[in-house]
PDB file of C-alpha atoms in Angstrom:
ATOM      1  CA  UNK A 268      66.668 -86.008 198.156  1.00  0.00           C
ATOM      2  CA  UNK A 269      67.268 -87.732 194.832  1.00  0.00           C
ATOM      3  CA  UNK A 270      70.570 -89.509 194.192  1.00  0.00           C
ATOM      4  CA  UNK A 271      71.689 -90.629 190.766  1.00  0.00           C
ATOM      5  CA  UNK A 272      74.321 -93.358 190.405  1.00  0.00           C
ATOM      6  CA  UNK A 273      75.779 -94.025 186.969  1.00  0.00           C
ATOM      7  CA  UNK A 274      77.421 -97.296 186.062  1.00  0.00           C
ATOM      8  CA  UNK A 275      79.382 -97.917 182.884  1.00  0.00           C
ATOM      9  CA  UNK A 276      82.044-100.202 181.371  1.00  0.00           C
ATOM     10  CA  UNK A 277      84.947 -97.758 181.742  1.00  0.00           C
ATOM     11  CA  UNK A 278      86.428 -98.748 178.389  1.00  0.00           C
ATOM     12  CA  UNK A 279      84.727 -99.463 175.058  1.00  0.00           C
ATOM     13  CA  UNK A 280      86.382-100.869 171.955  1.00  0.00           C
ATOM     14  CA  UNK A 281      85.989 -98.737 168.803  1.00  0.00           C
ATOM     15  CA  UNK A 282      82.750 -99.438 166.905  1.00  0.00           C
ATOM     16  CA  UNK A 283      81.282-101.326 169.875  1.00  0.00           C
ATOM     17  CA  UNK A 284      78.195-100.283 171.831  1.00  0.00           C
ATOM     18  CA  UNK A 285      78.211 -98.339 175.082  1.00  0.00           C
ATOM     19  CA  UNK A 286      75.716 -99.618 177.633  1.00  0.00           C
ATOM     20  CA  UNK A 287      75.367 -97.540 180.783  1.00  0.00           C
ATOM     21  CA  UNK A 288      72.787 -97.415 183.537  1.00  0.00           C
ATOM     22  CA  UNK A 289      71.681 -94.858 186.106  1.00  0.00           C
ATOM     23  CA  UNK A 290      70.179 -95.987 189.380  1.00  0.00           C
ATOM     24  CA  UNK A 291      67.730 -93.520 190.896  1.00  0.00           C
ATOM     25  CA  UNK A 292      67.574 -93.390 194.692  1.00  0.00           C
ATOM     26  CA  UNK A 293      65.241 -91.425 196.905  1.00  0.00           C
ATOM     27  CA  UNK A 294      62.437 -90.933 194.399  1.00  0.00           C
ATOM     28  CA  UNK A 295      60.354 -93.093 192.099  1.00  0.00           C
ATOM     29  CA  UNK A 296      61.393 -93.012 188.484  1.00  0.00           C
ATOM     30  CA  UNK A 297      57.678 -92.875 187.718  1.00  0.00           C
ATOM     31  CA  UNK A 298      57.422 -89.389 189.245  1.00  0.00           C
ATOM     32  CA  UNK A 299      56.276 -86.798 186.676  1.00  0.00           C
ATOM     33  CA  UNK A 300      59.562 -85.629 185.267  1.00  0.00           C
ATOM     34  CA  UNK A 301      62.173 -86.238 182.587  1.00  0.00           C
ATOM     35  CA  UNK A 302      65.558 -87.902 182.947  1.00  0.00           C
ATOM     36  CA  UNK A 303      68.480 -87.169 180.628  1.00  0.00           C
ATOM     37  CA  UNK A 304      72.002 -88.194 179.770  1.00  0.00           C
ATOM     38  CA  UNK A 305      74.564 -85.392 179.343  1.00  0.00           C
ATOM     39  CA  UNK A 306      78.200 -85.961 178.428  1.00  0.00           C
ATOM     40  CA  UNK A 307      81.270 -83.831 178.931  1.00  0.00           C
ATOM     41  CA  UNK A 308      84.490 -83.777 176.944  1.00  0.00           C
ATOM     42  CA  UNK A 309      87.425 -81.365 177.150  1.00  0.00           C
ATOM     43  CA  UNK A 310      86.945 -80.496 173.495  1.00  0.00           C
ATOM     44  CA  UNK A 311      83.172 -80.102 173.111  1.00  0.00           C
ATOM     45  CA  UNK A 312      82.192 -79.243 176.661  1.00  0.00           C
ATOM     46  CA  UNK A 313      78.747 -80.261 177.873  1.00  0.00           C
ATOM     47  CA  UNK A 314      76.499 -82.014 175.349  1.00  0.00           C
ATOM     48  CA  UNK A 315      72.908 -83.125 175.915  1.00  0.00           C
ATOM     49  CA  UNK A 316      72.478 -86.647 174.545  1.00  0.00           C
ATOM     50  CA  UNK A 317      68.771 -87.114 175.082  1.00  0.00           C
ATOM     51  CA  UNK A 318      65.970 -87.545 177.581  1.00  0.00           C
ATOM     52  CA  UNK A 319      63.317 -90.024 178.598  1.00  0.00           C
ATOM     53  CA  UNK A 320      59.959 -89.184 180.138  1.00  0.00           C
ATOM     54  CA  UNK A 321      58.707 -91.341 183.011  1.00  0.00           C
ATOM     55  CA  UNK A 322      56.093 -92.621 180.559  1.00  0.00           C
ATOM     56  CA  UNK A 323      58.851 -93.930 178.296  1.00  0.00           C
ATOM     57  CA  UNK A 324      58.658 -91.206 175.629  1.00  0.00           C
ATOM     58  CA  UNK A 325      62.173 -90.268 174.431  1.00  0.00           C
ATOM     59  CA  UNK A 326      63.580 -87.013 173.079  1.00  0.00           C
ATOM     60  CA  UNK A 327      67.006 -87.264 171.448  1.00  0.00           C
ATOM     61  CA  UNK A 328      69.609 -84.767 170.293  1.00  0.00           C
ATOM     62  CA  UNK A 329      69.394 -84.889 166.474  1.00  0.00           C
ATOM     63  CA  UNK A 330      73.190 -85.026 166.308  1.00  0.00           C
ATOM     64  CA  UNK A 331      73.154 -88.428 168.049  1.00  0.00           C
ATOM     65  CA  UNK A 332      69.646 -89.668 167.295  1.00  0.00           C
ATOM     66  CA  UNK A 333      70.730 -92.343 164.818  1.00  0.00           C
ATOM     67  CA  UNK A 334      72.993 -93.983 167.399  1.00  0.00           C
ATOM     68  CA  UNK A 335      71.301 -93.554 170.778  1.00  0.00           C
ATOM     69  CA  UNK A 336      68.595 -95.321 172.739  1.00  0.00           C
ATOM     70  CA  UNK A 337      67.491 -94.207 176.201  1.00  0.00           C
ATOM     71  CA  UNK A 338      65.013 -96.298 178.141  1.00  0.00           C
ATOM     72  CA  UNK A 339      63.402 -96.472 181.566  1.00  0.00           C
ATOM     73  CA  UNK A 340      63.232 -99.608 183.731  1.00  0.00           C
ATOM     74  CA  UNK A 341      60.529 -99.003 186.301  1.00  0.00           C
ATOM     75  CA  UNK A 342      61.024-102.364 188.010  1.00  0.00           C
ATOM     76  CA  UNK A 343      64.628-101.429 188.857  1.00  0.00           C
ATOM     77  CA  UNK A 344      64.046 -97.666 189.201  1.00  0.00           C
ATOM     78  CA  UNK A 345      66.754 -96.871 186.701  1.00  0.00           C
ATOM     79  CA  UNK A 346      67.360 -95.486 183.237  1.00  0.00           C
ATOM     80  CA  UNK A 347      69.650 -96.879 180.583  1.00  0.00           C
ATOM     81  CA  UNK A 348      71.758 -95.483 177.763  1.00  0.00           C
ATOM     82  CA  UNK A 349      72.895 -97.330 174.653  1.00  0.00           C
ATOM     83  CA  UNK A 350      75.174 -95.622 172.141  1.00  0.00           C
ATOM     84  CA  UNK A 351      76.228 -97.668 169.143  1.00  0.00           C
ATOM     85  CA  UNK A 352      79.256 -97.399 166.868  1.00  0.00           C
ATOM     86  CA  UNK A 353      81.475 -95.702 169.465  1.00  0.00           C
ATOM     87  CA  UNK A 354      84.533 -93.756 168.262  1.00  0.00           C
ATOM     88  CA  UNK A 355      87.266 -91.683 169.900  1.00  0.00           C
ATOM     89  CA  UNK A 356      84.956 -88.674 169.749  1.00  0.00           C
ATOM     90  CA  UNK A 357      82.611 -90.433 172.184  1.00  0.00           C
ATOM     91  CA  UNK A 358      85.240 -90.599 174.934  1.00  0.00           C
ATOM     92  CA  UNK A 359      83.635 -88.553 177.704  1.00  0.00           C
ATOM     93  CA  UNK A 360      82.236 -88.364 181.201  1.00  0.00           C
ATOM     94  CA  UNK A 361      78.595 -89.440 180.977  1.00  0.00           C
ATOM     95  CA  UNK A 362      76.187 -87.865 183.485  1.00  0.00           C
ATOM     96  CA  UNK A 363      72.678 -88.941 184.376  1.00  0.00           C
ATOM     97  CA  UNK A 364      70.467 -85.964 185.292  1.00  0.00           C
ATOM     98  CA  UNK A 365      66.955 -85.153 186.428  1.00  0.00           C
ATOM     99  CA  UNK A 366      64.875 -82.292 185.061  1.00  0.00           C
ATOM    100  CA  UNK A 367      62.998 -80.115 187.521  1.00  0.00           C
ATOM    101  CA  UNK A 368      59.658 -80.164 185.698  1.00  0.00           C
ATOM    102  CA  UNK A 369      57.400 -82.444 183.695  1.00  0.00           C
ATOM    103  CA  UNK A 370      58.580 -80.684 180.513  1.00  0.00           C
ATOM    104  CA  UNK A 371      62.259 -80.432 179.600  1.00  0.00           C
ATOM    105  CA  UNK A 372      61.495 -77.075 178.002  1.00  0.00           C
ATOM    106  CA  UNK A 373      59.963 -75.587 181.163  1.00  0.00           C
ATOM    107  CA  UNK A 374      62.713 -75.933 183.722  1.00  0.00           C
ATOM    108  CA  UNK A 375      66.404 -76.625 184.330  1.00  0.00           C
ATOM    109  CA  UNK A 376      68.307 -79.724 185.342  1.00  0.00           C
ATOM    110  CA  UNK A 377      68.177 -79.817 189.134  1.00  0.00           C
ATOM    111  CA  UNK A 378      70.096 -83.009 189.961  1.00  0.00           C
ATOM    112  CA  UNK A 379      73.247 -84.602 188.532  1.00  0.00           C
ATOM    113  CA  UNK A 380      74.946 -87.902 189.161  1.00  0.00           C
ATOM    114  CA  UNK A 381      78.698 -88.077 189.723  1.00  0.00           C
ATOM    115  CA  UNK A 382      79.198 -89.373 186.195  1.00  0.00           C
ATOM    116  CA  UNK A 383      80.854 -92.412 184.663  1.00  0.00           C
ATOM    117  CA  UNK A 384      83.984 -92.010 182.560  1.00  0.00           C
ATOM    118  CA  UNK A 385      83.952 -93.917 179.272  1.00  0.00           C
ATOM    119  CA  UNK A 386      87.115 -94.197 177.189  1.00  0.00           C
ATOM    120  CA  UNK A 387      87.012 -95.520 173.644  1.00  0.00           C
ATOM    121  CA  UNK A 388      90.182 -97.470 173.042  1.00  0.00           C
ATOM    122  CA  UNK A 389      91.353-100.668 171.419  1.00  0.00           C
TER     123      UNK A 389
ATOM    124  CA  UNK B 119      70.024 -75.407 167.555  1.00  0.00           C
ATOM    125  CA  UNK B 120      70.251 -72.504 169.998  1.00  0.00           C
ATOM    126  CA  UNK B 121      73.819 -71.140 169.941  1.00  0.00           C
ATOM    127  CA  UNK B 122      75.248 -70.206 173.349  1.00  0.00           C
ATOM    128  CA  UNK B 123      78.298 -67.928 173.565  1.00  0.00           C
ATOM    129  CA  UNK B 124      79.884 -67.275 176.942  1.00  0.00           C
ATOM    130  CA  UNK B 125      82.444 -64.620 177.737  1.00  0.00           C
ATOM    131  CA  UNK B 126      85.065 -64.429 178.958  1.00  0.00           C
ATOM    132  CA  UNK B 127      86.316 -67.995 178.626  1.00  0.00           C
ATOM    133  CA  UNK B 128      88.388 -67.481 181.761  1.00  0.00           C
ATOM    134  CA  UNK B 129      89.057 -64.818 184.353  1.00  0.00           C
ATOM    135  CA  UNK B 130      91.191 -64.307 187.410  1.00  0.00           C
ATOM    136  CA  UNK B 131      89.926 -62.105 190.237  1.00  0.00           C
ATOM    137  CA  UNK B 132      90.663 -61.359 193.869  1.00  0.00           C
ATOM    138  CA  UNK B 133      88.614 -62.306 196.894  1.00  0.00           C
ATOM    139  CA  UNK B 134      85.946 -59.662 197.377  1.00  0.00           C
ATOM    140  CA  UNK B 135      85.807 -58.646 193.703  1.00  0.00           C
ATOM    141  CA  UNK B 136      82.563 -58.354 191.782  1.00  0.00           C
ATOM    142  CA  UNK B 137      82.597 -60.803 188.876  1.00  0.00           C
ATOM    143  CA  UNK B 138      80.316 -60.778 185.838  1.00  0.00           C
ATOM    144  CA  UNK B 139      79.947 -63.520 183.233  1.00  0.00           C
ATOM    145  CA  UNK B 140      77.943 -63.032 180.047  1.00  0.00           C
ATOM    146  CA  UNK B 141      75.992 -65.522 177.968  1.00  0.00           C
ATOM    147  CA  UNK B 142      74.631 -64.537 174.564  1.00  0.00           C
ATOM    148  CA  UNK B 143      72.187 -66.717 172.678  1.00  0.00           C
ATOM    149  CA  UNK B 144      70.962 -66.938 169.124  1.00  0.00           C
ATOM    150  CA  UNK B 145      68.061 -66.747 168.693  1.00  0.00           C
ATOM    151  CA  UNK B 146      65.897 -65.361 171.521  1.00  0.00           C
ATOM    152  CA  UNK B 147      65.221 -67.809 174.385  1.00  0.00           C
ATOM    153  CA  UNK B 148      62.945 -65.636 176.541  1.00  0.00           C
ATOM    154  CA  UNK B 149      64.060 -66.321 180.139  1.00  0.00           C
ATOM    155  CA  UNK B 150      64.608 -70.061 179.667  1.00  0.00           C
ATOM    156  CA  UNK B 151      68.195 -69.946 180.849  1.00  0.00           C
ATOM    157  CA  UNK B 152      70.004 -71.672 183.694  1.00  0.00           C
ATOM    158  CA  UNK B 153      73.456 -71.192 185.211  1.00  0.00           C
ATOM    159  CA  UNK B 154      75.544 -74.000 186.694  1.00  0.00           C
ATOM    160  CA  UNK B 155      78.783 -74.095 188.689  1.00  0.00           C
ATOM    161  CA  UNK B 156      81.214 -76.972 188.283  1.00  0.00           C
ATOM    162  CA  UNK B 157      84.101 -77.486 190.677  1.00  0.00           C
ATOM    163  CA  UNK B 158      86.987 -79.797 189.733  1.00  0.00           C
ATOM    164  CA  UNK B 159      86.071 -83.470 189.914  1.00  0.00           C
ATOM    165  CA  UNK B 160      82.404 -82.741 190.604  1.00  0.00           C
ATOM    166  CA  UNK B 161      79.265 -82.588 188.474  1.00  0.00           C
ATOM    167  CA  UNK B 162      77.668 -79.232 187.653  1.00  0.00           C
ATOM    168  CA  UNK B 163      75.394 -77.688 190.283  1.00  0.00           C
ATOM    169  CA  UNK B 164      72.349 -75.548 189.515  1.00  0.00           C
ATOM    170  CA  UNK B 165      72.713 -71.936 190.655  1.00  0.00           C
ATOM    171  CA  UNK B 166      70.125 -69.887 188.773  1.00  0.00           C
ATOM    172  CA  UNK B 167      67.117 -70.729 186.598  1.00  0.00           C
ATOM    173  CA  UNK B 168      64.553 -68.680 184.699  1.00  0.00           C
ATOM    174  CA  UNK B 169      67.475 -66.283 184.109  1.00  0.00           C
ATOM    175  CA  UNK B 170      67.233 -64.702 187.550  1.00  0.00           C
ATOM    176  CA  UNK B 171      65.728 -67.122 190.096  1.00  0.00           C
ATOM    177  CA  UNK B 172      68.162 -68.330 192.736  1.00  0.00           C
ATOM    178  CA  UNK B 173      68.023 -72.089 193.313  1.00  0.00           C
ATOM    179  CA  UNK B 174      67.156 -73.081 196.868  1.00  0.00           C
ATOM    180  CA  UNK B 175      70.234 -73.352 199.060  1.00  0.00           C
ATOM    181  CA  UNK B 176      72.486 -71.228 196.826  1.00  0.00           C
ATOM    182  CA  UNK B 177      74.164 -68.222 198.411  1.00  0.00           C
ATOM    183  CA  UNK B 178      72.750 -64.805 197.544  1.00  0.00           C
ATOM    184  CA  UNK B 179      76.224 -63.754 196.360  1.00  0.00           C
ATOM    185  CA  UNK B 180      75.070 -65.183 193.052  1.00  0.00           C
ATOM    186  CA  UNK B 181      72.544 -63.343 190.928  1.00  0.00           C
ATOM    187  CA  UNK B 182      71.347 -63.568 187.362  1.00  0.00           C
ATOM    188  CA  UNK B 183      69.759 -61.141 184.956  1.00  0.00           C
ATOM    189  CA  UNK B 184      68.798 -60.788 181.334  1.00  0.00           C
ATOM    190  CA  UNK B 185      66.119 -61.712 178.832  1.00  0.00           C
ATOM    191  CA  UNK B 186      65.975 -62.669 175.212  1.00  0.00           C
ATOM    192  CA  UNK B 187      69.506 -63.015 173.910  1.00  0.00           C
ATOM    193  CA  UNK B 188      71.784 -61.534 176.565  1.00  0.00           C
ATOM    194  CA  UNK B 189      72.205 -62.804 180.122  1.00  0.00           C
ATOM    195  CA  UNK B 190      74.623 -62.216 182.972  1.00  0.00           C
ATOM    196  CA  UNK B 191      75.705 -64.106 186.056  1.00  0.00           C
ATOM    197  CA  UNK B 192      77.159 -61.921 188.788  1.00  0.00           C
ATOM    198  CA  UNK B 193      79.104 -62.920 191.864  1.00  0.00           C
ATOM    199  CA  UNK B 194      78.822 -59.916 194.158  1.00  0.00           C
ATOM    200  CA  UNK B 195      81.868 -60.611 196.338  1.00  0.00           C
ATOM    201  CA  UNK B 196      84.091 -63.423 195.105  1.00  0.00           C
ATOM    202  CA  UNK B 197      85.026 -66.053 197.694  1.00  0.00           C
ATOM    203  CA  UNK B 198      87.671 -68.818 197.480  1.00  0.00           C
ATOM    204  CA  UNK B 199      84.976 -71.503 197.249  1.00  0.00           C
ATOM    205  CA  UNK B 200      83.608 -69.842 194.088  1.00  0.00           C
ATOM    206  CA  UNK B 201      86.566 -71.067 192.020  1.00  0.00           C
ATOM    207  CA  UNK B 202      85.387 -73.326 189.223  1.00  0.00           C
ATOM    208  CA  UNK B 203      83.812 -73.264 185.810  1.00  0.00           C
ATOM    209  CA  UNK B 204      80.415 -71.706 185.128  1.00  0.00           C
ATOM    210  CA  UNK B 205      78.049 -72.748 182.345  1.00  0.00           C
ATOM    211  CA  UNK B 206      74.861 -71.302 180.935  1.00  0.00           C
ATOM    212  CA  UNK B 207      72.198 -73.600 179.472  1.00  0.00           C
ATOM    213  CA  UNK B 208      69.220 -73.139 177.190  1.00  0.00           C
ATOM    214  CA  UNK B 209      65.980 -74.965 177.941  1.00  0.00           C
ATOM    215  CA  UNK B 210      63.873 -72.939 175.524  1.00  0.00           C
ATOM    216  CA  UNK B 211      64.062 -75.442 172.702  1.00  0.00           C
ATOM    217  CA  UNK B 212      65.482 -78.871 172.035  1.00  0.00           C
ATOM    218  CA  UNK B 213      68.207 -79.856 171.678  1.00  0.00           C
ATOM    219  CA  UNK B 214      69.200 -78.463 175.046  1.00  0.00           C
ATOM    220  CA  UNK B 215      72.504 -76.630 174.653  1.00  0.00           C
ATOM    221  CA  UNK B 216      75.225 -75.305 176.932  1.00  0.00           C
ATOM    222  CA  UNK B 217      77.691 -72.456 176.736  1.00  0.00           C
ATOM    223  CA  UNK B 218      81.376 -73.233 176.458  1.00  0.00           C
ATOM    224  CA  UNK B 219      82.091 -72.325 180.065  1.00  0.00           C
ATOM    225  CA  UNK B 220      83.890 -69.603 181.996  1.00  0.00           C
ATOM    226  CA  UNK B 221      86.717 -70.687 184.260  1.00  0.00           C
ATOM    227  CA  UNK B 222      86.994 -68.520 187.366  1.00  0.00           C
ATOM    228  CA  UNK B 223      90.288 -68.485 189.216  1.00  0.00           C
ATOM    229  CA  UNK B 224      91.149 -66.765 192.471  1.00  0.00           C
ATOM    230  CA  UNK B 225      94.252 -64.531 192.404  1.00  0.00           C
TER     231      UNK B 225
END
């Protein structure tokens, strides 16, 4: 049974960078699948930020591609999210998720973390 | 991007009622559609994938149907624990996109 545990700063100053991590428990991050970050805001609902394959290949939402980096740390069995130039619009709950197949376009998301709330505020 | 339109945005129904939620997409996404349930303070939970396949461990009160551009999620007999918000999701093409959600309340 996979468990995903997000960790984030809670508060980010405008124009700073969000750095968040997701610890993966119960399964190796090198298993043949994709891992994504999804965020949720009251205004825009659920938004897919991007994904990382266990091999390290990323796939980003074009709407955020210029600001986001997702990476995999096999030694710590975790994935990381960096989002630069944060504004009020980036205030959200950030979820780490696992895809059910080795292709994000072949199957759904089958596991979600509890999420980490990030507020952009000075 | 695949556009996902859910309706209604909210509904209120009684225990035992049959409830139907619709998700329309543009363009066609074959059967690459999933449904999730989110209860307050919790992350979404997978209910249905491939438009009509019930996820392991999910009660058979939930069912899904549809293909192409129109999909439905049906709760056959609404129970108190079914209160929450339901989302459809496209995994036919990137970027992955979600519907706006349907909030289900129990009368």
